[in-house]
Amino acid sequence: MVCNEYLTAKTSLERNTALQSLGYARDANLVQRTLQLALSKDVRDQDVQFAIPFLQVHRTGTEALWQWLQVNWNDLSVRFSSRPLGNILKACTAGLSTRDQLKSVRAFFDGKDTTLIKMPLAQALESLAVKCDCVERDRSDVAAFIENLSPLDR
């Protein structure tokens, strides 16, 4: 239904709003459909940035985004110039927060030509490293806080 809204929208604002709305779907099949739509001929290159960032707000989308970026990297790096490619990279890594994910990002780009995304990649890696540090530092405090919530607060 929202996908049809996108395809039939009369204005770019309506199309972009529909694309953003698709990103909130948590169902794995809908996430995959959104990612497929993002690279389809139905979505203009300048609109891909509206299709993917909202997928990072939930675990299903976060994991799917990182997989999608890896699978489609060669096509993305040919299709997009530096700025949009950097934005796509940051959107696809922004929801990651574990040391294993940090290792995965580093390993994926190791040996690849990252000239077009040198700064966004450095920023993404730094942001991910900081998140990992925060998770490790604050995990027990957050767990204790949640444990002490009354049932009505949960």
Short mmCIF file of C-alpha atoms in Angstrom, two decimals:
data_model
loop_
_atom_site.label_atom_id
_atom_site.label_comp_id
_atom_site.label_asym_id
_atom_site.label_seq_id
_atom_site.Cartn_x
_atom_site.Cartn_y
_atom_site.Cartn_z
CA MET A 1 0.00 0.00 0.00
CA VAL A 2 2.73 2.51 0.95
CA CYS A 3 4.81 1.27 -1.97
CA ASN A 4 1.90 2.00 -4.28
CA GLU A 5 1.66 5.49 -2.72
CA TYR A 6 5.28 6.02 -3.68
CA LEU A 7 4.77 4.78 -7.23
CA THR A 8 1.68 6.93 -7.82
CA ALA A 9 2.63 10.08 -5.88
CA LYS A 10 2.30 13.33 -7.75
CA THR A 11 5.01 15.29 -5.94
CA SER A 12 8.53 14.53 -4.75
CA LEU A 13 7.47 15.38 -1.18
CA GLU A 14 4.80 12.67 -1.31
CA ARG A 15 7.26 10.18 -2.84
CA ASN A 16 9.93 10.91 -0.24
CA THR A 17 7.44 10.66 2.63
CA ALA A 18 6.30 7.28 1.32
CA LEU A 19 9.91 6.09 1.06
CA GLN A 20 10.63 7.23 4.60
CA SER A 21 7.52 5.46 5.87
CA LEU A 22 8.66 2.19 4.31
CA GLY A 23 11.75 2.30 6.52
CA TYR A 24 9.73 1.91 9.70
CA ALA A 25 8.42 -1.53 8.75
CA ARG A 26 9.98 -4.17 11.01
CA ASP A 27 8.81 -7.21 9.08
CA ALA A 28 11.85 -8.82 7.42
CA ASN A 29 10.01 -9.29 4.11
CA LEU A 30 8.97 -5.64 4.01
CA VAL A 31 12.51 -4.55 4.87
CA GLN A 32 13.85 -6.60 1.95
CA ARG A 33 11.19 -5.16 -0.37
CA THR A 34 12.19 -1.64 0.68
CA LEU A 35 15.85 -2.38 -0.02
CA GLN A 36 15.00 -3.89 -3.40
CA LEU A 37 12.88 -0.86 -4.23
CA ALA A 38 15.75 1.48 -3.28
CA LEU A 39 17.88 0.13 -6.12
CA SER A 40 15.09 -0.34 -8.62
CA LYS A 41 14.47 1.85 -11.64
CA ASP A 42 11.40 3.18 -9.81
CA VAL A 43 13.55 5.16 -7.36
CA ARG A 44 15.61 8.04 -8.65
CA ASP A 45 19.24 8.08 -7.56
CA GLN A 46 18.76 11.24 -5.51
CA ASP A 47 15.87 9.60 -3.64
CA VAL A 48 17.71 6.47 -2.45
CA GLN A 49 18.83 8.49 0.56
CA PHE A 50 15.18 8.71 1.65
CA ALA A 51 14.55 4.98 1.29
CA ILE A 52 17.18 3.54 3.59
CA PRO A 53 18.00 5.68 6.66
CA PHE A 54 14.79 4.90 8.51
CA LEU A 55 15.56 1.19 8.39
CA GLN A 56 18.29 1.77 10.97
CA VAL A 57 15.79 2.47 13.76
CA HIS A 58 15.20 -1.24 14.44
CA ARG A 59 17.37 -4.35 14.59
CA THR A 60 15.83 -6.06 11.56
CA GLY A 61 16.54 -3.02 9.42
CA THR A 62 20.00 -2.42 10.86
CA GLU A 63 21.17 -5.94 10.08
CA ALA A 64 19.50 -5.95 6.66
CA LEU A 65 21.08 -2.60 5.74
CA TRP A 66 24.59 -3.80 6.46
CA GLN A 67 24.04 -7.01 4.47
CA TRP A 68 22.46 -5.03 1.61
CA LEU A 69 25.41 -2.64 1.47
CA GLN A 70 27.88 -5.51 1.28
CA VAL A 71 25.94 -7.39 -1.41
CA ASN A 72 25.36 -4.27 -3.51
CA TRP A 73 28.62 -2.41 -2.88
CA ASN A 74 30.03 -2.80 -6.38
CA ASP A 75 26.84 -1.47 -7.99
CA LEU A 76 26.49 1.33 -5.44
CA SER A 77 30.09 2.47 -5.85
CA VAL A 78 29.62 2.73 -9.61
CA ARG A 79 26.16 4.28 -9.51
CA PHE A 80 26.75 7.02 -6.93
CA SER A 81 29.27 9.83 -6.59
CA SER A 82 31.17 10.59 -3.41
CA ARG A 83 28.58 12.47 -1.35
CA PRO A 84 25.56 10.20 -1.89
CA LEU A 85 27.74 7.11 -1.55
CA GLY A 86 29.08 8.42 1.75
CA ASN A 87 25.53 9.12 2.94
CA ILE A 88 24.47 5.61 1.99
CA LEU A 89 27.47 4.16 3.83
CA LYS A 90 26.71 6.14 6.97
CA ALA A 91 23.02 5.19 6.86
CA CYS A 92 23.92 1.52 6.48
CA THR A 93 26.33 1.51 9.42
CA ALA A 94 24.68 4.00 11.79
CA GLY A 95 22.62 1.36 13.59
CA LEU A 96 25.53 -0.99 14.22
CA SER A 97 26.87 -1.14 17.78
CA THR A 98 28.91 -4.28 18.48
CA ARG A 99 32.61 -5.11 18.25
CA ASP A 100 31.81 -7.92 15.81
CA GLN A 101 30.00 -5.44 13.57
CA LEU A 102 32.94 -3.04 13.79
CA LYS A 103 35.27 -5.86 12.75
CA SER A 104 32.91 -6.74 9.92
CA VAL A 105 32.90 -3.17 8.57
CA ARG A 106 36.68 -2.93 8.78
CA ALA A 107 37.15 -6.31 7.12
CA PHE A 108 34.69 -5.52 4.34
CA PHE A 109 36.45 -2.31 3.32
CA ASP A 110 39.97 -3.64 3.85
CA GLY A 111 41.63 -3.78 0.44
CA LYS A 112 38.81 -1.92 -1.34
CA ASP A 113 39.31 1.41 -3.07
CA THR A 114 37.71 3.80 -0.59
CA THR A 115 38.91 7.01 -2.23
CA LEU A 116 35.35 8.26 -2.78
CA ILE A 117 34.31 7.58 0.81
CA LYS A 118 37.50 8.14 2.77
CA MET A 119 36.05 10.66 5.21
CA PRO A 120 32.55 9.11 5.59
CA LEU A 121 34.16 5.70 6.18
CA ALA A 122 36.49 7.13 8.83
CA GLN A 123 33.51 8.85 10.48
CA ALA A 124 31.41 5.68 10.37
CA LEU A 125 34.20 3.60 11.90
CA GLU A 126 34.83 6.18 14.62
CA SER A 127 31.13 6.47 15.42
CA LEU A 128 30.79 2.70 15.61
CA ALA A 129 33.86 2.40 17.87
CA VAL A 130 32.43 5.06 20.22
CA LYS A 131 29.08 3.25 20.35
CA CYS A 132 30.85 0.00 21.17
CA ASP A 133 32.68 1.72 24.01
CA CYS A 134 29.44 3.20 25.36
CA VAL A 135 27.62 -0.13 25.19
CA GLU A 136 30.42 -1.87 27.03
CA ARG A 137 30.75 0.90 29.61
CA ASP A 138 27.03 1.35 30.30
CA ARG A 139 25.62 -2.17 29.82
CA SER A 140 25.50 -3.10 33.51
CA ASP A 141 24.10 0.30 34.57
CA VAL A 142 21.30 0.09 32.00
CA ALA A 143 20.53 -3.51 32.96
CA ALA A 144 20.34 -2.49 36.65
CA PHE A 145 18.09 0.45 35.81
CA ILE A 146 15.70 -1.76 33.86
CA GLU A 147 15.76 -4.39 36.59
CA ASN A 148 14.73 -1.77 39.15
CA LEU A 149 11.81 -0.42 37.14
CA SER A 150 8.43 -1.16 38.58
CA PRO A 151 6.19 -3.34 36.39
CA LEU A 152 4.10 -0.27 35.58
CA ASP A 153 7.16 1.55 34.15
CA ARG A 154 8.08 -1.27 31.78
#
